Tab-separated table of C-alpha atoms in Angstrom:
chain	number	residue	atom	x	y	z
R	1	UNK	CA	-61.626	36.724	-186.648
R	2	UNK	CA	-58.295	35.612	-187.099
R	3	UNK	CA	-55.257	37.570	-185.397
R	4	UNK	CA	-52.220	37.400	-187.636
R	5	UNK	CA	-49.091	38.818	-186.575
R	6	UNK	CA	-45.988	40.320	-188.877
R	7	UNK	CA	-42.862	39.594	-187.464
R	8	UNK	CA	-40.716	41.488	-189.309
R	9	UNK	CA	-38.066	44.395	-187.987
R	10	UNK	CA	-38.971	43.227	-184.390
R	11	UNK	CA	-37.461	44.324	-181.381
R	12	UNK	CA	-35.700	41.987	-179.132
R	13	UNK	CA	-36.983	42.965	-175.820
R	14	UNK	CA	-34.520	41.557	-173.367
R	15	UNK	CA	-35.283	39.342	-169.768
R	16	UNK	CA	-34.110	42.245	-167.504
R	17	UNK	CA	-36.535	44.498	-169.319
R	18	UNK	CA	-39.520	41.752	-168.512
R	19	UNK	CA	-39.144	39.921	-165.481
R	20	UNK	CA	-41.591	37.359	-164.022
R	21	UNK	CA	-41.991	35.871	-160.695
R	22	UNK	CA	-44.409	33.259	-159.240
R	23	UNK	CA	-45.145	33.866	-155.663
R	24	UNK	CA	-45.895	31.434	-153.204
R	25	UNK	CA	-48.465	29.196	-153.980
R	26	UNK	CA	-51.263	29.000	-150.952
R	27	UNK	CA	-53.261	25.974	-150.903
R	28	UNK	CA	-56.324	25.722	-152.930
R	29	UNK	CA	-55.923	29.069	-154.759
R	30	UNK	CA	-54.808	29.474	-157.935
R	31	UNK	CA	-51.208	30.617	-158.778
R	32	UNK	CA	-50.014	34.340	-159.043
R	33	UNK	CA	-47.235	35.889	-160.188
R	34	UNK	CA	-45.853	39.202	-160.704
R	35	UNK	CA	-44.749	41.198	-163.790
R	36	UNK	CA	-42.317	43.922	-163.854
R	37	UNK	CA	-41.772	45.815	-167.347
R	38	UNK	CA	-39.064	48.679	-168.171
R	39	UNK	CA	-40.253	49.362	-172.061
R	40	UNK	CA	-39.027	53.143	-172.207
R	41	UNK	CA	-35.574	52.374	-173.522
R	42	UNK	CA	-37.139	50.853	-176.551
R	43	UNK	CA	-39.084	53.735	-178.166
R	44	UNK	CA	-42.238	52.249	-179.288
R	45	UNK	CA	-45.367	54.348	-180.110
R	46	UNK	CA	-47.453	55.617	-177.828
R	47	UNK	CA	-50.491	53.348	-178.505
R	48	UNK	CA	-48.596	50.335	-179.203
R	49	UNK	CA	-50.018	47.277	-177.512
R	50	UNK	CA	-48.503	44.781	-175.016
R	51	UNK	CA	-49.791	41.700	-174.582
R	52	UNK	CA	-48.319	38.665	-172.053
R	53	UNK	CA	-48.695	35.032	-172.844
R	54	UNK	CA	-48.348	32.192	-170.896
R	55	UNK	CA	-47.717	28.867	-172.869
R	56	UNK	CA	-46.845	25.392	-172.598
R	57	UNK	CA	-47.804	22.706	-175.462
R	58	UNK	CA	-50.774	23.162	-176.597
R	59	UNK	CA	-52.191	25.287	-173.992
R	60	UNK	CA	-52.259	29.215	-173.587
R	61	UNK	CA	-53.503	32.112	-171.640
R	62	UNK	CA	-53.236	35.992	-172.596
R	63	UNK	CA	-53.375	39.364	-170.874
R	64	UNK	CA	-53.940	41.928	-172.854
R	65	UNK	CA	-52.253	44.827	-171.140
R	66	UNK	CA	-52.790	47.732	-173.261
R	67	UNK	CA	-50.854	50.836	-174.385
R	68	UNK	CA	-47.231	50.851	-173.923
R	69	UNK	CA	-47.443	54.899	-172.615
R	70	UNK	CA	-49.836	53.403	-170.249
R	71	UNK	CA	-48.545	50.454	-169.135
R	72	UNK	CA	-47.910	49.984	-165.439
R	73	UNK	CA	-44.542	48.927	-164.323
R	74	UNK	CA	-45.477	46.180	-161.643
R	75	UNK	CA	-48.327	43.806	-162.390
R	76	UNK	CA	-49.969	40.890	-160.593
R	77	UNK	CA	-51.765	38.465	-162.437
R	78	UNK	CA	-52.981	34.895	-162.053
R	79	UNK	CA	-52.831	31.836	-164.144
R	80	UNK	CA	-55.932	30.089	-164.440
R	81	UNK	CA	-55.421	27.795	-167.906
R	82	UNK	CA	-51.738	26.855	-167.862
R	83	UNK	CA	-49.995	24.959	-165.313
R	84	UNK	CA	-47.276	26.885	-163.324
R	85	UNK	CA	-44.452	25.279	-165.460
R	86	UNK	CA	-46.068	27.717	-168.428
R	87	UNK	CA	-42.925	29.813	-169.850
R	88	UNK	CA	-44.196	33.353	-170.853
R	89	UNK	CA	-43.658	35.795	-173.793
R	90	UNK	CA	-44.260	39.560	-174.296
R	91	UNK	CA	-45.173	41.002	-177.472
R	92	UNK	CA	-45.792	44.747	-178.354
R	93	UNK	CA	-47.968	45.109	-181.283
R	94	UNK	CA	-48.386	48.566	-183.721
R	95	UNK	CA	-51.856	50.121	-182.310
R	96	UNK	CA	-52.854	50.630	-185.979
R	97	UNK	CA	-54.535	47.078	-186.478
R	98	UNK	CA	-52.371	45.928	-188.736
R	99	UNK	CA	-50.520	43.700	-186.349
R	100	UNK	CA	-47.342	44.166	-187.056
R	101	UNK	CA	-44.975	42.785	-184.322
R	102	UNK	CA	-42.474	45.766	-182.842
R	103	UNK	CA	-40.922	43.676	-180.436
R	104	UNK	CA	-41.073	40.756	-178.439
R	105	UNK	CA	-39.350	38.646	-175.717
R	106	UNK	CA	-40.486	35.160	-176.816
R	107	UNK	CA	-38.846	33.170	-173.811
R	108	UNK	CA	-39.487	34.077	-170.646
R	109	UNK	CA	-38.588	31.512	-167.793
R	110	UNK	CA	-40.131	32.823	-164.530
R	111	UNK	CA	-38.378	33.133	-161.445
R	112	UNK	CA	-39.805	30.258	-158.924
R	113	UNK	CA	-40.455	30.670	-155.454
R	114	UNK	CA	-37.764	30.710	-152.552
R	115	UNK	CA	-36.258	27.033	-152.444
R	116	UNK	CA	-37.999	25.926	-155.827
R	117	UNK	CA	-36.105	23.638	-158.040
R	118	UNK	CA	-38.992	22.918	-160.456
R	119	UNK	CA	-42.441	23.066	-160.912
R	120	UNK	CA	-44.636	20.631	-159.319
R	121	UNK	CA	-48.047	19.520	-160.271
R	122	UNK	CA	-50.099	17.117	-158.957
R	123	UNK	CA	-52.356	15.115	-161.466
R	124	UNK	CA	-54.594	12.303	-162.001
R	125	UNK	CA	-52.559	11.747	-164.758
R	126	UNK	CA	-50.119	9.052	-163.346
R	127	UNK	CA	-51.628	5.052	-163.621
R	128	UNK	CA	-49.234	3.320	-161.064
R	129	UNK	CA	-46.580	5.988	-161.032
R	130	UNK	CA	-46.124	8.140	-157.830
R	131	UNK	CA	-43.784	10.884	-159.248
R	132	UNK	CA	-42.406	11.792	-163.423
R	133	UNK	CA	-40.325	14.213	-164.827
R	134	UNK	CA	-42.775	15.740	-167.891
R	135	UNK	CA	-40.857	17.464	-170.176
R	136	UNK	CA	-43.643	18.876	-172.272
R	137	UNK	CA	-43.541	19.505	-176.100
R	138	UNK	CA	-40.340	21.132	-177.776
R	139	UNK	CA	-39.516	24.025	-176.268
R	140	UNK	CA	-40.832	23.814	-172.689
R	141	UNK	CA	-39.376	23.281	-169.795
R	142	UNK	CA	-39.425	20.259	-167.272
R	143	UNK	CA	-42.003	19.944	-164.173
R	144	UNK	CA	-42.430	17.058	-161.534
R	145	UNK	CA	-45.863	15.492	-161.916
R	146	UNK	CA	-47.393	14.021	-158.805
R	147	UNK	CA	-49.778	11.675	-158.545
R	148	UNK	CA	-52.997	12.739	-156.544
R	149	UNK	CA	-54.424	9.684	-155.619
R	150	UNK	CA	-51.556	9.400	-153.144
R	151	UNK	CA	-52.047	11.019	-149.528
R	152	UNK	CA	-50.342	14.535	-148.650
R	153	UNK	CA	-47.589	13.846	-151.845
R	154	UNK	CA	-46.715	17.088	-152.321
R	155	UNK	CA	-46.042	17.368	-148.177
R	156	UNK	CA	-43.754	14.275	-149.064
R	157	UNK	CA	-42.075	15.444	-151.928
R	158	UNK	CA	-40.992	18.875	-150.018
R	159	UNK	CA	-40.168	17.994	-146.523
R	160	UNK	CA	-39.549	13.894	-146.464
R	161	UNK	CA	-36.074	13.589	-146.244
R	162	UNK	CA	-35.567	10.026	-147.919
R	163	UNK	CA	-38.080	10.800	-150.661
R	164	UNK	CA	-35.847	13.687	-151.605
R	165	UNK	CA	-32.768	11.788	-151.721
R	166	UNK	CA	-34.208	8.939	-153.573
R	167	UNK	CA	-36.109	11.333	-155.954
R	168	UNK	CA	-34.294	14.461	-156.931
R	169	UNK	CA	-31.301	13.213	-158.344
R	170	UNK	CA	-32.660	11.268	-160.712
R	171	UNK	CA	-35.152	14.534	-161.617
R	172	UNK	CA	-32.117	16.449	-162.157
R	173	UNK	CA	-30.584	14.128	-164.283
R	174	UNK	CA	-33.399	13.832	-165.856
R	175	UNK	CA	-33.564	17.778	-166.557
R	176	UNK	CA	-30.154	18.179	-167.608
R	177	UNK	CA	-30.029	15.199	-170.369
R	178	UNK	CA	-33.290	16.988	-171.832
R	179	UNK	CA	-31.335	20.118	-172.313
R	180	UNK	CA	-28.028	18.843	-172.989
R	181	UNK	CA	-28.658	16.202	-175.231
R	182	UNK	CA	-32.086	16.444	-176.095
R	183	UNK	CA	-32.699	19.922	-176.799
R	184	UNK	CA	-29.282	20.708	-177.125
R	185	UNK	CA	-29.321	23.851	-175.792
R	186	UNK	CA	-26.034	26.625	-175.546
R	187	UNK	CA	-25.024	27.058	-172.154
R	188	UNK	CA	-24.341	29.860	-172.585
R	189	UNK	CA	-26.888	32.168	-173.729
R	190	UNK	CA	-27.873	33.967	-170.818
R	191	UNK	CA	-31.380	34.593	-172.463
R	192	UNK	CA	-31.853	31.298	-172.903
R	193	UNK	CA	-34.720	29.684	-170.976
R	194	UNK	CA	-32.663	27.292	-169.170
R	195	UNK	CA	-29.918	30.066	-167.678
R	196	UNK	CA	-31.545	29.232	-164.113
R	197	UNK	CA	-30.693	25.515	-164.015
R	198	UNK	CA	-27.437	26.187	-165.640
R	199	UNK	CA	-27.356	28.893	-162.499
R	200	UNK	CA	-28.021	26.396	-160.242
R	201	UNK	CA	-25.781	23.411	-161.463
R	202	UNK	CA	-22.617	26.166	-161.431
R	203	UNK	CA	-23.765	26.465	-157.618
R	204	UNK	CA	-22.210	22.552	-157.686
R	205	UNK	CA	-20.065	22.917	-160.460
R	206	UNK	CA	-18.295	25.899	-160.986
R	207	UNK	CA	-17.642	24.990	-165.216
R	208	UNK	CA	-19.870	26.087	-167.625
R	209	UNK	CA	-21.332	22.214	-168.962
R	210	UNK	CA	-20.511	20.563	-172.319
R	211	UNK	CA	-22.247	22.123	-175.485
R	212	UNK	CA	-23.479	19.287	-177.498
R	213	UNK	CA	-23.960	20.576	-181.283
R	214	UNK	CA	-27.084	19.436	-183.097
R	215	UNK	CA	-23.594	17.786	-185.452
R	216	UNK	CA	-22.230	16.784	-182.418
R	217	UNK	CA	-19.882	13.866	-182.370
R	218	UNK	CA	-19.978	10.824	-179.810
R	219	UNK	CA	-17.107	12.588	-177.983
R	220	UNK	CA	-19.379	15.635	-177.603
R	221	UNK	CA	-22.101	13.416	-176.206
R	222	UNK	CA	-19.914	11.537	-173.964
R	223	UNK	CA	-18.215	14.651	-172.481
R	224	UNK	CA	-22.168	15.566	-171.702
R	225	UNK	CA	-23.206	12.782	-170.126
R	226	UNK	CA	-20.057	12.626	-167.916
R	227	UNK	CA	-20.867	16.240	-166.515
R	228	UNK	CA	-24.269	14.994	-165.676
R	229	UNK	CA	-22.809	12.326	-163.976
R	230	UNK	CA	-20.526	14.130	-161.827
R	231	UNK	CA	-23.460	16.993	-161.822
R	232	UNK	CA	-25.905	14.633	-160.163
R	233	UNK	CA	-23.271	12.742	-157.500
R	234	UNK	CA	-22.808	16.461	-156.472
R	235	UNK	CA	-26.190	16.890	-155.878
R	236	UNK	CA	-26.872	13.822	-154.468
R	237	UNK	CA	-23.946	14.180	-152.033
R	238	UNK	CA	-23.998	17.875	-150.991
R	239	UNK	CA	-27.634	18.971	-151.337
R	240	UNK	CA	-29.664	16.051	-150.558
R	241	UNK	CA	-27.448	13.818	-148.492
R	242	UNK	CA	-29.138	11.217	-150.441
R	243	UNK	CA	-26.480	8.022	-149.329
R	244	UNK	CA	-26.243	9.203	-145.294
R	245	UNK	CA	-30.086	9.857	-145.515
R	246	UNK	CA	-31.499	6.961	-146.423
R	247	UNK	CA	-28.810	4.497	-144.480
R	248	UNK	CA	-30.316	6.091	-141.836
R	249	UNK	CA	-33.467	5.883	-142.542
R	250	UNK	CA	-33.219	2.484	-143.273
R	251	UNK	CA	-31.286	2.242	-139.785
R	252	UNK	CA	-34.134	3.878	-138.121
R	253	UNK	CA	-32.590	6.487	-137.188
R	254	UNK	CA	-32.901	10.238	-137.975
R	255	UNK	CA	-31.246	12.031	-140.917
């Protein structure tokens, strides 16, 4: 049986209402992640229904969660179908049957660990590549794909020094030019899915980055590409060390 949905006079349920954290991934387990919901502000009936989605491209995984008077504040729950770079969505259905939608927060970008930049995968996916940026289908958000076949990677990619500063700038510039100039997206909408890295880059530069229009003139795009520029040789210089580190690797000598 098919579930259709009406989306009409829906709710906008906002981030701080539905917040979503992945803990700390432990080897050979799969990843968890926590759910905190605040739905009493928004009046919905009794038996209306919440359900939680995880998505990216084609692939999804649902949690039914049941009646919004009782639906528990703090969850835990585990992905088991969608990579860790899923986004998520809550929807609250009418507990009538008829599906009508009541309100929803459609893009929810979960909070990553302590020290995460972006999600990383590893995957058998990669012929002759050790590392790539994957940014998805439209609408989902970048991750760092590893390739298995080579030993401890994902060891290398968080704690080697020179593999760091050879790697991550390019991975953020590689981020930003999807959402700047591919996606396009407004800096600032703080419900937008990308308001951590725009968090983060402010850490390096305190102005809010270049909004290319999807009418946007070369200027536009030029004025974007520049910020990434300077974005990245911040990076690069203050976060990674990435020109002292690898002269002295290269040297021999400790970073």
């Amino acid at each position: 049986m098919i579930r259709r949905i009406n989306f009409t006079e829906r709710v906008k349920i906002t981030r701080k209402d539905c917040h979503v954290a992945l803990l700390q991934k432990q080897e050979g387990n799969a990843q968890r992640f926590d759910v905190e919901l605040d739905l009493e502000s928004y009046s919905f009936p009794p038996n209306a229904q919440a359900r939680l989605e995880a998505w990216r491209s084609s692939s999804v995984q649902r949690w039914d969660l049941g009646p919004v008077e009782t639906l528990s504040a703090e969850l835990r729950l585990t992905l088991t179908e969608v990579p860790e770079s899923a986004q998520f969505r809550l929807l609250v259905v009418a507990g009538d049957g008829s599906g009508r939608l009541l309100g929803s927060a459609p893009r929810i970008r979960p909070t990553l660990p302590a020290r995460s930049l972006i999600p990383v995968r590893e995957t058998s996916e990669l012929e002759g590549e050790v590392w790539r940026v994957d940014c998805g289908d439209e609408g989902d958000l970048p991750e760092l794909l590893l390739n298995e076949r080579v030993p401890e990677i994902s060891t290398i990619v968080r704690s080697d020094p020179a593999f760091r500063a050879l790697v991550m700038p390019q991975v953020l510039r590689t981020v930003f030019t999807q959402m700047l100039l591919v996606q396009r997206a407004d800096p600032t909408d703080e419900e937008s899915s990308w308001e951590g890295w725009i968090r983060f880059a402010r850490t390096l530069l305190p102005e809010v980055p270049p909004h290319v229009e999807s009418t946007g003139s070369g200027d536009a795009v030029q004025a974007a590409q520049s910020w990434i520029d300077e974005l990245v040789s911040a990076f690069a210089a203050s976060s990674v060390r990435a020109e002292a580190t690898y002269s002295t690797v290269v040297g021999g000598g400790e970073s």
